[in-house]
């Protein structure tokens, strides 16, 4: 029962007479004292009282007491870390847009190959994992065609071997296992509830970075809740993350999906986005993996977003292509990163020589 701890206030009784209330604080103390003093010891807590008449079970959690904390401490524990991460990841080596099965596999593989590479994952949803929490039509099991089951072996995820394919008993088992591995990696930061609103597009005027022309230099982000309200509120400017490589794995078209390819098309950087083709499992999965590539300088595409730009068939509820595409994208991204690092080193060396020549 809740008691308002207010001072004495006159109020109108049902009879219409004006009366003075008893001090609520005193009532509260009296009722509480009665409850605590007159109740048998085993029924003193609210939950114990609720089970009056039932036998009391002793558990290792009886008489539980948390260590004390100040509310402000909780707030600072979260915000200081978040803003430190925002500061640190404002310049990332790789940004991955979309934490579905392709994006998470990509982050996992990059980190496995190069644990020194700083990776920011931008996920518009509160819960990461994309469409890989269920199989098709909202069923539980996840079907994976061989040889993509090798990743399951590596991640020690159990499955039933059906010959040409394997079945994980629940898609959530795959996604939660992969997610836990990725989140434990010290070089990866997941920014969820954050949408990629746009791309940073730069012109390589000095032909130093990509040999001339336009290239992708990072992402433009916003809280997803803000992104969803640009129609109703004005001037809610976004934030930015610079990156040497962006991997886009936003999934097939939807309210947020295929974000990068749609933006590239509107900027004239890809000819057009035909949209995914009709279902054909056998060709679809091979095409997704084989077409995983850097589509424009600095932007690598992985997973179902590829089917939007290539017009390749959808595969429905088979997932192997997503994680192998993610793993392949990791290797493509690392190759691009290597080129960027070499170009940056060469440009810095050239500038140093220039300074030495021009400085008397
Ligand atoms: C109900 C259901 C329907 C399916 N339908 C199909 C189908 O029609 N065809 C098919 O081939 N497979 C389908 N699948 C299988 C499977 O979902 C997808 O093939 C698979 O999820 C694609 O993996 P992905 O990693 O490429 O993208 P997704 O799993 O879709 O992950 C993309 C992630 O990117 C995030 N994202 C998107 N835009 C942004 C943005 N702008 N900023 C930040 N994050 C962003 C999304 O929130 C999501 O988490 C379906 C699965 C289910 C459960």
Short mmCIF file of C-alpha atoms and ligand atoms in Angstrom, two decimals:
data_model
loop_
_atom_site.label_atom_id
_atom_site.label_comp_id
_atom_site.label_asym_id
_atom_site.label_seq_id
_atom_site.Cartn_x
_atom_site.Cartn_y
_atom_site.Cartn_z
CA UNK A 1 0.00 0.00 0.00
CA UNK A 2 1.38 3.47 -0.84
CA UNK A 3 1.06 6.38 1.59
CA UNK A 4 1.48 10.00 0.51
CA UNK A 5 3.95 11.60 2.93
CA UNK A 6 2.22 14.98 2.85
CA UNK A 7 1.60 17.46 5.66
CA UNK A 8 -1.86 17.79 7.27
CA UNK A 9 -4.29 19.04 4.65
CA UNK A 10 -8.00 19.75 5.23
CA UNK A 11 -10.24 17.80 2.87
CA UNK A 12 -13.96 17.27 2.32
CA UNK A 13 -15.30 14.10 3.86
CA UNK A 14 -18.04 12.15 2.05
CA UNK A 15 -20.51 13.91 4.35
CA UNK A 16 -19.38 17.26 2.89
CA UNK A 17 -17.92 18.40 6.25
CA UNK A 18 -14.46 19.83 6.14
CA UNK A 19 -12.19 17.65 8.26
CA UNK A 20 -8.48 17.54 9.01
CA UNK A 21 -6.64 14.40 7.91
CA UNK A 22 -4.57 12.39 10.37
CA UNK A 23 -0.89 12.91 9.53
CA UNK A 24 -0.28 10.30 6.77
CA UNK A 25 3.31 9.77 7.90
CA UNK A 26 2.09 8.75 11.35
CA UNK A 27 -0.47 6.35 9.87
CA UNK A 28 2.23 4.83 7.73
CA UNK A 29 4.53 4.33 10.71
CA UNK A 30 1.76 2.80 12.81
CA UNK A 31 0.62 0.35 10.13
CA UNK A 32 4.19 -0.60 9.36
CA UNK A 33 4.97 -1.14 13.05
CA UNK A 34 1.89 -3.35 13.39
CA UNK A 35 2.86 -5.34 10.35
CA UNK A 36 6.42 -5.80 11.55
CA UNK A 37 5.77 -6.40 15.25
CA UNK A 38 2.59 -8.46 15.33
CA UNK A 39 3.27 -10.69 12.35
CA UNK A 40 5.00 -14.01 12.97
CA UNK A 41 8.66 -13.69 11.85
CA UNK A 42 8.29 -15.97 8.82
CA UNK A 43 5.47 -13.80 7.39
CA UNK A 44 7.11 -10.42 7.81
CA UNK A 45 8.02 -9.80 4.21
CA UNK A 46 5.19 -8.96 1.76
CA UNK A 47 5.88 -12.05 -0.38
CA UNK A 48 5.99 -14.33 2.66
CA UNK A 49 2.69 -12.87 3.89
CA UNK A 50 1.17 -13.50 0.46
CA UNK A 51 1.87 -17.21 0.82
CA UNK A 52 0.36 -17.45 4.31
CA UNK A 53 -0.70 -20.97 5.02
CA UNK A 54 1.87 -22.51 2.67
CA UNK A 55 5.08 -24.08 3.98
CA UNK A 56 8.07 -21.69 3.92
CA UNK A 57 10.94 -22.85 1.71
CA UNK A 58 14.43 -22.01 2.82
CA UNK A 59 16.64 -20.84 -0.07
CA UNK A 60 20.26 -19.62 -0.37
CA UNK A 61 18.81 -16.14 -1.11
CA UNK A 62 16.93 -15.56 2.17
CA UNK A 63 17.77 -12.41 4.14
CA UNK A 64 19.24 -10.96 0.95
CA UNK A 65 20.79 -7.48 1.22
CA UNK A 66 22.43 -5.53 -1.59
CA UNK A 67 25.43 -3.31 -0.95
CA UNK A 68 24.32 0.32 -0.76
CA UNK A 69 24.58 2.64 -3.78
CA UNK A 70 23.72 6.22 -4.64
CA UNK A 71 21.43 6.85 -7.61
CA UNK A 72 23.92 9.34 -9.04
CA UNK A 73 26.62 6.66 -8.93
CA UNK A 74 24.48 4.42 -11.13
CA UNK A 75 23.96 7.24 -13.59
CA UNK A 76 27.67 8.09 -13.74
CA UNK A 77 28.67 4.44 -14.11
CA UNK A 78 26.66 4.28 -17.34
CA UNK A 79 27.11 7.71 -18.85
CA UNK A 80 30.86 8.05 -18.24
CA UNK A 81 31.49 4.76 -20.03
CA UNK A 82 29.10 5.50 -22.89
CA UNK A 83 30.57 8.92 -23.59
CA UNK A 84 34.11 7.55 -23.31
CA UNK A 85 33.15 4.99 -25.95
CA UNK A 86 31.61 7.68 -28.15
CA UNK A 87 34.82 9.68 -27.85
CA UNK A 88 37.02 6.69 -28.57
CA UNK A 89 34.97 5.28 -31.46
CA UNK A 90 34.43 8.66 -33.17
CA UNK A 91 37.41 7.48 -35.23
CA UNK A 92 37.03 3.76 -35.85
CA UNK A 93 38.91 1.45 -38.16
CA UNK A 94 35.75 -0.34 -39.23
CA UNK A 95 32.10 0.59 -38.79
CA UNK A 96 29.58 -2.20 -39.32
CA UNK A 97 26.01 -1.06 -39.97
CA UNK A 98 23.50 -3.68 -38.83
CA UNK A 99 23.97 -6.31 -36.12
CA UNK A 100 22.14 -9.14 -37.91
CA UNK A 101 23.78 -12.50 -38.60
CA UNK A 102 25.94 -11.04 -41.41
CA UNK A 103 27.13 -8.02 -39.41
CA UNK A 104 27.85 -10.01 -36.25
CA UNK A 105 29.74 -12.71 -38.18
CA UNK A 106 31.77 -9.98 -39.83
CA UNK A 107 32.67 -8.39 -36.48
CA UNK A 108 33.58 -11.81 -35.08
CA UNK A 109 35.83 -12.69 -38.03
CA UNK A 110 37.62 -9.32 -38.18
CA UNK A 111 38.33 -9.52 -34.48
CA UNK A 112 39.58 -13.07 -34.78
CA UNK A 113 42.01 -12.07 -37.55
CA UNK A 114 43.00 -8.65 -36.20
CA UNK A 115 42.12 -8.09 -32.51
CA UNK A 116 43.79 -4.66 -32.75
CA UNK A 117 41.18 -3.33 -35.21
CA UNK A 118 38.70 -0.94 -33.60
CA UNK A 119 35.14 -1.86 -34.65
CA UNK A 120 31.96 0.11 -34.00
CA UNK A 121 28.69 -1.72 -34.71
CA UNK A 122 25.68 0.52 -35.36
CA UNK A 123 22.34 -1.18 -34.81
CA UNK A 124 19.06 0.68 -35.13
CA UNK A 125 17.12 -1.78 -33.02
CA UNK A 126 17.27 -1.97 -29.24
CA UNK A 127 17.89 -5.71 -29.54
CA UNK A 128 20.73 -6.76 -31.83
CA UNK A 129 20.49 -9.96 -33.91
CA UNK A 130 18.42 -8.86 -36.92
CA UNK A 131 16.18 -11.58 -38.35
CA UNK A 132 18.14 -14.46 -36.84
CA UNK A 133 16.14 -14.99 -33.65
CA UNK A 134 13.75 -17.32 -35.48
CA UNK A 135 13.65 -19.58 -38.52
CA UNK A 136 11.17 -18.94 -41.35
CA UNK A 137 7.53 -18.07 -40.67
CA UNK A 138 8.43 -17.47 -37.02
CA UNK A 139 9.37 -21.15 -36.41
CA UNK A 140 12.20 -21.90 -33.96
CA UNK A 141 14.72 -24.11 -35.77
CA UNK A 142 17.53 -22.68 -37.91
CA UNK A 143 18.49 -24.54 -41.09
CA UNK A 144 22.09 -24.23 -42.29
CA UNK A 145 23.40 -25.83 -45.46
CA UNK A 146 26.86 -27.36 -45.34
CA UNK A 147 29.66 -26.35 -45.31
CA UNK A 148 28.46 -23.24 -43.39
CA UNK A 149 28.13 -25.50 -40.31
CA UNK A 150 31.88 -25.07 -39.83
CA UNK A 151 31.17 -21.79 -38.04
CA UNK A 152 28.81 -23.66 -35.69
CA UNK A 153 31.62 -26.08 -34.88
CA UNK A 154 33.96 -23.19 -34.21
CA UNK A 155 31.41 -21.51 -31.92
CA UNK A 156 30.59 -24.88 -30.28
CA UNK A 157 26.89 -24.61 -31.12
CA UNK A 158 25.17 -28.03 -31.09
CA UNK A 159 23.08 -29.12 -34.08
CA UNK A 160 21.41 -32.14 -35.65
CA UNK A 161 23.31 -33.39 -38.69
CA UNK A 162 20.87 -34.18 -41.50
CA UNK A 163 23.47 -34.97 -44.17
CA UNK A 164 23.59 -32.02 -46.58
CA UNK A 165 22.34 -29.62 -43.96
CA UNK A 166 22.27 -29.18 -40.20
CA UNK A 167 19.56 -27.87 -37.86
CA UNK A 168 20.15 -25.80 -34.72
CA UNK A 169 17.22 -26.41 -32.38
CA UNK A 170 16.54 -22.68 -31.96
CA UNK A 171 17.83 -19.78 -34.05
CA UNK A 172 18.22 -17.80 -30.83
CA UNK A 173 20.88 -20.28 -29.70
CA UNK A 174 23.05 -19.34 -32.68
CA UNK A 175 22.45 -15.61 -32.37
CA UNK A 176 22.92 -15.39 -28.61
CA UNK A 177 26.15 -17.42 -28.77
CA UNK A 178 27.62 -15.31 -31.57
CA UNK A 179 26.48 -12.12 -29.88
CA UNK A 180 28.08 -13.08 -26.58
CA UNK A 181 31.42 -13.80 -28.31
CA UNK A 182 31.32 -10.49 -30.19
CA UNK A 183 30.33 -8.41 -27.16
CA UNK A 184 33.15 -9.87 -25.07
CA UNK A 185 35.79 -8.70 -27.55
CA UNK A 186 37.59 -5.64 -26.16
CA UNK A 187 38.01 -3.99 -29.58
CA UNK A 188 34.28 -3.99 -30.42
CA UNK A 189 31.63 -1.51 -29.30
CA UNK A 190 27.96 -2.08 -30.10
CA UNK A 191 25.93 1.12 -30.31
CA UNK A 192 22.37 -0.19 -30.37
CA UNK A 193 19.20 1.92 -30.57
CA UNK A 194 21.34 3.99 -32.96
CA UNK A 195 20.51 4.29 -36.65
CA UNK A 196 22.85 4.96 -39.55
CA UNK A 197 21.06 7.92 -41.16
CA UNK A 198 23.57 8.62 -43.88
CA UNK A 199 27.10 8.00 -45.11
CA UNK A 200 30.11 10.31 -45.04
CA UNK A 201 31.14 10.69 -48.69
CA UNK A 202 34.45 12.39 -49.46
CA UNK A 203 36.20 13.44 -52.66
CA UNK A 204 39.78 12.19 -52.93
CA UNK A 205 40.97 15.35 -54.65
CA UNK A 206 44.68 14.71 -54.03
CA UNK A 207 44.37 11.12 -55.24
CA UNK A 208 45.95 10.04 -51.98
CA UNK A 209 43.34 7.74 -50.47
CA UNK A 210 41.62 5.76 -53.24
CA UNK A 211 43.36 7.11 -56.33
CA UNK A 212 40.76 9.82 -56.95
CA UNK A 213 36.97 10.06 -56.99
CA UNK A 214 34.44 9.63 -54.23
CA UNK A 215 34.85 7.29 -51.30
CA UNK A 216 33.02 6.44 -48.08
CA UNK A 217 34.67 7.90 -45.00
CA UNK A 218 32.25 6.89 -42.24
CA UNK A 219 28.64 7.02 -41.13
CA UNK A 220 26.14 9.59 -39.94
CA UNK A 221 24.23 8.37 -36.89
CA UNK A 222 21.36 9.33 -34.65
CA UNK A 223 19.35 7.78 -31.84
CA UNK A 224 16.80 5.62 -33.66
CA UNK A 225 13.97 7.30 -31.78
CA UNK A 226 15.16 10.63 -33.18
CA UNK A 227 15.53 9.18 -36.69
CA UNK A 228 11.92 8.04 -36.50
CA UNK A 229 10.76 11.56 -35.62
CA UNK A 230 12.32 13.72 -38.32
CA UNK A 231 8.80 14.19 -39.69
CA UNK A 232 7.47 15.65 -36.47
CA UNK A 233 10.44 17.62 -35.03
CA UNK A 234 12.88 19.83 -36.88
CA UNK A 235 16.66 20.30 -36.69
CA UNK A 236 17.63 17.16 -34.77
CA UNK A 237 21.12 17.03 -36.18
CA UNK A 238 22.96 13.73 -36.27
CA UNK A 239 26.33 12.59 -34.98
CA UNK A 240 29.19 11.07 -37.03
CA UNK A 241 31.71 8.27 -36.87
CA UNK A 242 34.71 8.37 -39.18
CA UNK A 243 35.91 4.99 -40.42
CA UNK A 244 38.58 3.69 -42.74
CA UNK A 245 36.10 1.04 -43.95
CA UNK A 246 32.33 0.73 -43.60
CA UNK A 247 30.65 -2.66 -43.85
CA UNK A 248 26.94 -2.37 -44.52
CA UNK A 249 24.80 -5.36 -43.56
CA UNK A 250 21.39 -3.74 -43.14
CA UNK A 251 19.38 -6.66 -44.49
CA UNK A 252 16.74 -6.62 -47.19
CA UNK A 253 14.47 -3.67 -47.79
CA UNK A 254 12.13 -2.64 -45.03
CA UNK A 255 11.50 0.43 -42.88
CA UNK A 256 15.25 0.62 -42.17
CA UNK A 257 16.73 -2.17 -44.30
CA UNK A 258 19.00 -1.83 -47.37
CA UNK A 259 19.83 1.62 -46.07
CA UNK A 260 23.28 2.03 -47.61
CA UNK A 261 22.49 0.76 -51.09
CA UNK A 262 19.40 2.96 -51.30
CA UNK A 263 21.49 5.98 -50.28
CA UNK A 264 24.27 5.08 -52.74
CA UNK A 265 21.67 4.90 -55.52
CA UNK A 266 20.25 8.32 -54.62
CA UNK A 267 23.79 9.73 -54.70
CA UNK A 268 24.41 8.13 -58.11
CA UNK A 269 27.21 5.96 -56.71
CA UNK A 270 25.54 2.69 -57.79
CA UNK A 271 23.45 2.55 -60.98
CA UNK A 272 20.21 1.39 -59.37
CA UNK A 273 18.73 -0.88 -56.71
CA UNK A 274 16.49 -3.43 -58.45
CA UNK A 275 15.43 -5.14 -55.18
CA UNK A 276 15.73 -8.80 -54.26
CA UNK A 277 14.53 -11.44 -56.70
CA UNK A 278 12.05 -14.25 -56.08
CA UNK A 279 12.97 -17.17 -53.87
CA UNK A 280 15.43 -19.78 -55.11
CA UNK A 281 17.41 -21.26 -52.23
CA UNK A 282 20.01 -23.02 -54.36
CA UNK A 283 21.20 -19.99 -56.30
CA UNK A 284 20.42 -17.39 -53.62
CA UNK A 285 22.90 -18.46 -50.98
CA UNK A 286 25.86 -18.95 -53.35
CA UNK A 287 25.16 -15.57 -54.95
CA UNK A 288 25.14 -13.73 -51.63
CA UNK A 289 28.53 -15.16 -50.66
CA UNK A 290 30.09 -14.82 -54.10
CA UNK A 291 28.86 -11.22 -54.52
CA UNK A 292 30.10 -10.06 -51.12
CA UNK A 293 32.42 -7.20 -52.09
CA UNK A 294 33.48 -3.58 -51.84
CA UNK A 295 30.71 -1.94 -53.92
CA UNK A 296 32.12 1.58 -53.85
CA UNK A 297 35.50 2.62 -52.41
CA UNK A 298 35.34 2.27 -48.65
CA UNK A 299 32.01 0.43 -48.47
CA UNK A 300 31.75 -3.35 -48.28
CA UNK A 301 28.35 -5.03 -48.53
CA UNK A 302 27.35 -8.23 -46.73
CA UNK A 303 24.22 -10.34 -46.21
CA UNK A 304 20.77 -9.71 -47.64
CA UNK A 305 21.47 -6.07 -48.48
CA UNK A 306 23.47 -7.44 -51.43
CA UNK A 307 20.36 -9.02 -52.93
CA UNK A 308 18.82 -5.52 -53.15
CA UNK A 309 21.62 -4.06 -55.25
CA UNK A 310 22.23 -7.20 -57.32
CA UNK A 311 18.60 -8.29 -57.77
CA UNK A 312 19.65 -11.77 -56.63
CA UNK A 313 17.03 -14.21 -55.31
CA UNK A 314 15.85 -14.35 -51.71
CA UNK A 315 16.62 -17.60 -49.93
CA UNK A 316 13.97 -17.54 -47.22
CA UNK A 317 14.75 -19.30 -43.97
CA UNK A 318 18.27 -20.60 -44.60
CA UNK A 319 20.95 -18.63 -42.85
CA UNK A 320 24.36 -20.07 -43.79
CA UNK A 321 24.91 -17.47 -46.53
CA UNK A 322 24.53 -14.68 -43.98
CA UNK A 323 27.35 -15.78 -41.78
CA UNK A 324 29.69 -16.86 -44.54
CA UNK A 325 29.01 -13.54 -46.32
CA UNK A 326 29.80 -11.77 -43.03
CA UNK A 327 33.04 -13.71 -42.66
CA UNK A 328 34.00 -12.99 -46.28
CA UNK A 329 33.16 -9.30 -45.79
CA UNK A 330 35.59 -9.30 -42.86
CA UNK A 331 38.44 -10.37 -45.13
CA UNK A 332 37.46 -7.85 -47.83
CA UNK A 333 37.26 -5.11 -45.18
CA UNK A 334 40.67 -6.04 -43.77
CA UNK A 335 42.19 -5.85 -47.26
CA UNK A 336 40.65 -2.37 -47.75
CA UNK A 337 41.89 -1.33 -44.30
CA UNK A 338 45.40 -2.45 -45.19
CA UNK A 339 45.28 -0.35 -48.39
CA UNK A 340 43.98 2.67 -46.43
CA UNK A 341 46.70 2.32 -43.82
CA UNK A 342 49.37 2.08 -46.52
CA UNK A 343 47.91 5.11 -48.38
CA UNK A 344 47.77 7.13 -45.16
CA UNK A 345 51.37 6.22 -44.32
CA UNK A 346 52.52 7.16 -47.84
CA UNK A 347 50.62 10.48 -47.70
CA UNK A 348 52.12 11.29 -44.28
CA UNK A 349 55.62 10.46 -45.55
CA UNK A 350 55.09 12.65 -48.63
CA UNK A 351 53.92 15.55 -46.46
CA UNK A 352 56.99 15.14 -44.23
CA UNK A 353 59.30 15.33 -47.25
CA UNK A 354 57.37 18.38 -48.51
CA UNK A 355 57.79 20.09 -45.12
CA UNK A 356 61.52 19.34 -45.08
CA UNK A 357 61.91 20.77 -48.60
CA UNK A 358 59.91 23.92 -47.88
CA UNK A 359 61.28 24.59 -44.37
CA UNK A 360 64.52 26.56 -44.65
C1 LIG B 1 10.23 -13.63 -40.32
C2 LIG B 1 11.41 -13.84 -41.22
C3 LIG B 1 11.32 -13.46 -42.55
C4 LIG B 1 12.41 -13.63 -43.38
N1 LIG B 1 12.29 -13.28 -44.67
C5 LIG B 1 13.28 -13.52 -45.50
C6 LIG B 1 13.16 -13.26 -46.86
O1 LIG B 1 12.14 -12.75 -47.29
N2 LIG B 1 14.17 -13.55 -47.68
C7 LIG B 1 15.33 -14.09 -47.19
O2 LIG B 1 16.21 -14.36 -47.94
N3 LIG B 1 15.48 -14.34 -45.87
C8 LIG B 1 14.50 -14.08 -45.03
N4 LIG B 1 14.62 -14.40 -43.75
C9 LIG B 1 15.84 -14.99 -43.30
C10 LIG B 1 16.74 -14.03 -42.58
O3 LIG B 1 16.04 -13.19 -41.72
C11 LIG B 1 17.48 -13.10 -43.43
O4 LIG B 1 17.92 -13.72 -44.59
C12 LIG B 1 18.66 -12.67 -42.59
O5 LIG B 1 18.18 -12.18 -41.37
C13 LIG B 1 19.43 -11.60 -43.27
O6 LIG B 1 20.58 -11.38 -42.47
P1 LIG B 1 21.32 -10.01 -42.54
O7 LIG B 1 22.35 -10.06 -41.46
O8 LIG B 1 21.73 -9.71 -43.91
O9 LIG B 1 20.20 -8.95 -42.18
P2 LIG B 1 19.23 -8.81 -40.93
O10 LIG B 1 19.17 -10.02 -40.13
O11 LIG B 1 17.96 -8.25 -41.47
O12 LIG B 1 19.97 -7.72 -40.06
C14 LIG B 1 20.09 -6.37 -40.48
C15 LIG B 1 20.27 -5.54 -39.25
O13 LIG B 1 20.52 -4.22 -39.65
C16 LIG B 1 19.78 -3.33 -38.84
N5 LIG B 1 19.62 -2.09 -39.62
C17 LIG B 1 18.91 -1.91 -40.74
N6 LIG B 1 19.01 -0.64 -41.16
C18 LIG B 1 19.81 0.00 -40.28
C19 LIG B 1 20.29 1.32 -40.16
N7 LIG B 1 19.98 2.26 -41.05
N8 LIG B 1 21.10 1.64 -39.12
C20 LIG B 1 21.43 0.70 -38.19
N9 LIG B 1 20.99 -0.58 -38.26
C21 LIG B 1 20.21 -0.93 -39.29
C22 LIG B 1 18.50 -4.07 -38.56
O14 LIG B 1 17.85 -3.60 -37.42
C23 LIG B 1 19.02 -5.49 -38.38
O15 LIG B 1 19.35 -5.75 -37.05
C24 LIG B 1 13.57 -14.20 -42.89
C25 LIG B 1 13.65 -14.54 -41.53
C26 LIG B 1 12.57 -14.37 -40.71
C27 LIG B 1 12.68 -14.75 -39.28
#
